[in-house]
Amino acid sequence: MLRIKALPLLQTHISCYPLVAQRVHQLASIKHVCVLAERRRQGLLYPFSSLEEHLSSQVSQEEFKIFHPSLEELCQAETLFTPSSQHSIDYSTSAVRIDHVPLLKQPEVCFMGRSNVGKSSLIRALFSLAPEVDVRVSKTPGHTKKLNFFTVGKAFTLVDMPGYGHNAPRDFVEMVEPYLQERHNLVRTFLLVDGGAGLQKADLVAVEMCEEFNLPYVLVVTKIDRTRQGALLALALQLRDFIKNQTSMCFPQPLLVSSVQFSGIYLLRCFIAHVTGNLQLNAKQL
């Protein structure tokens, strides 16, 4: 479970290179990514680019570039995840029932997935530009037992959901289903899939839930740093076909991320900024 303390003043600029404290991970900001060699830089900003050379000529690369913002747009999104005197990032509250959730008007996104899929680690990476973040990522699967709400200024709210499957809370269904059904400001659900394990039965149940409730959602493949490129490409192609043939509410492009190497974190930040209405893209729209 995550806890975010009050954040100190930081000066930020729309040009995208915020001033960050030394505690921040060295790759948390695009500023540090841009000085890397091109191949390494592209792999961090657009993870699927590392797999393109292994892609069959019969498969269109554009299917994996439906959401492909520019570097400038990635930078603009980064400012949203950087605290300042006018823009605080805070832990708001936790809830175990729908009547306990906070009444917030700003757009909301939620993250859900199997226990030990790396959900809390991913959220920690997304908020890594906030130097005073106190993140608790347990080594024990299923540590998150409540709905945890984090407000990002007046821009949006991020919700960390309890993990399902192994070590899930006993009242998981009673806790999660009403939230997904009744939360009117929920604009996108991010369903996490372990890159090494692929889609599991419990994930299919979560997919069915999103489809039944007509919720727009995205499949996010985690732990890609632990997965061989061949296996990762095979999974990406499998998910593409699964989304195309067996879903109607899922975004057609699976997103690839590594909370350790920060691959795809910048792209995911930009996706969140866009779907919450805080960033208009110049090119392709969702």
XYZ file of C-alpha atoms in Angstrom, residues 112 177 180-181 186 189 191 199 203-219 239 241-252:
38
model
C -6.006 -3.382 -10.627
C -17.563 -4.298 -7.959
C -16.378 -0.033 -10.704
C -20.121 0.128 -11.294
C -13.827 6.822 -13.383
C -9.156 1.213 -15.610
C -5.560 -3.912 -15.775
C -3.038 -13.692 -18.955
C -7.166 -11.811 -15.182
C -9.869 -13.128 -17.483
C -12.398 -12.688 -14.676
C -11.268 -9.064 -14.293
C -11.569 -8.564 -18.057
C -15.082 -10.015 -17.971
C -15.967 -7.616 -15.158
C -14.782 -4.582 -17.135
C -16.644 -5.768 -20.222
C -19.852 -6.434 -18.286
C -19.769 -2.978 -16.709
C -18.853 -1.287 -20.032
C -15.683 0.188 -18.548
C -12.943 1.478 -20.849
C -9.737 -0.279 -19.800
C -6.147 -0.892 -20.846
C -3.939 -3.959 -20.498
C -2.696 -9.773 -26.233
C -5.271 -10.821 -30.848
C -7.100 -11.301 -27.557
C -8.108 -7.638 -27.437
C -9.206 -7.641 -31.068
C -11.219 -10.844 -30.942
C -12.522 -11.107 -27.389
C -13.033 -7.603 -26.037
C -15.021 -4.521 -26.934
C -14.019 -2.028 -24.210
C -10.256 -2.602 -24.144
C -7.824 -0.161 -25.726
C -6.328 -2.009 -28.727
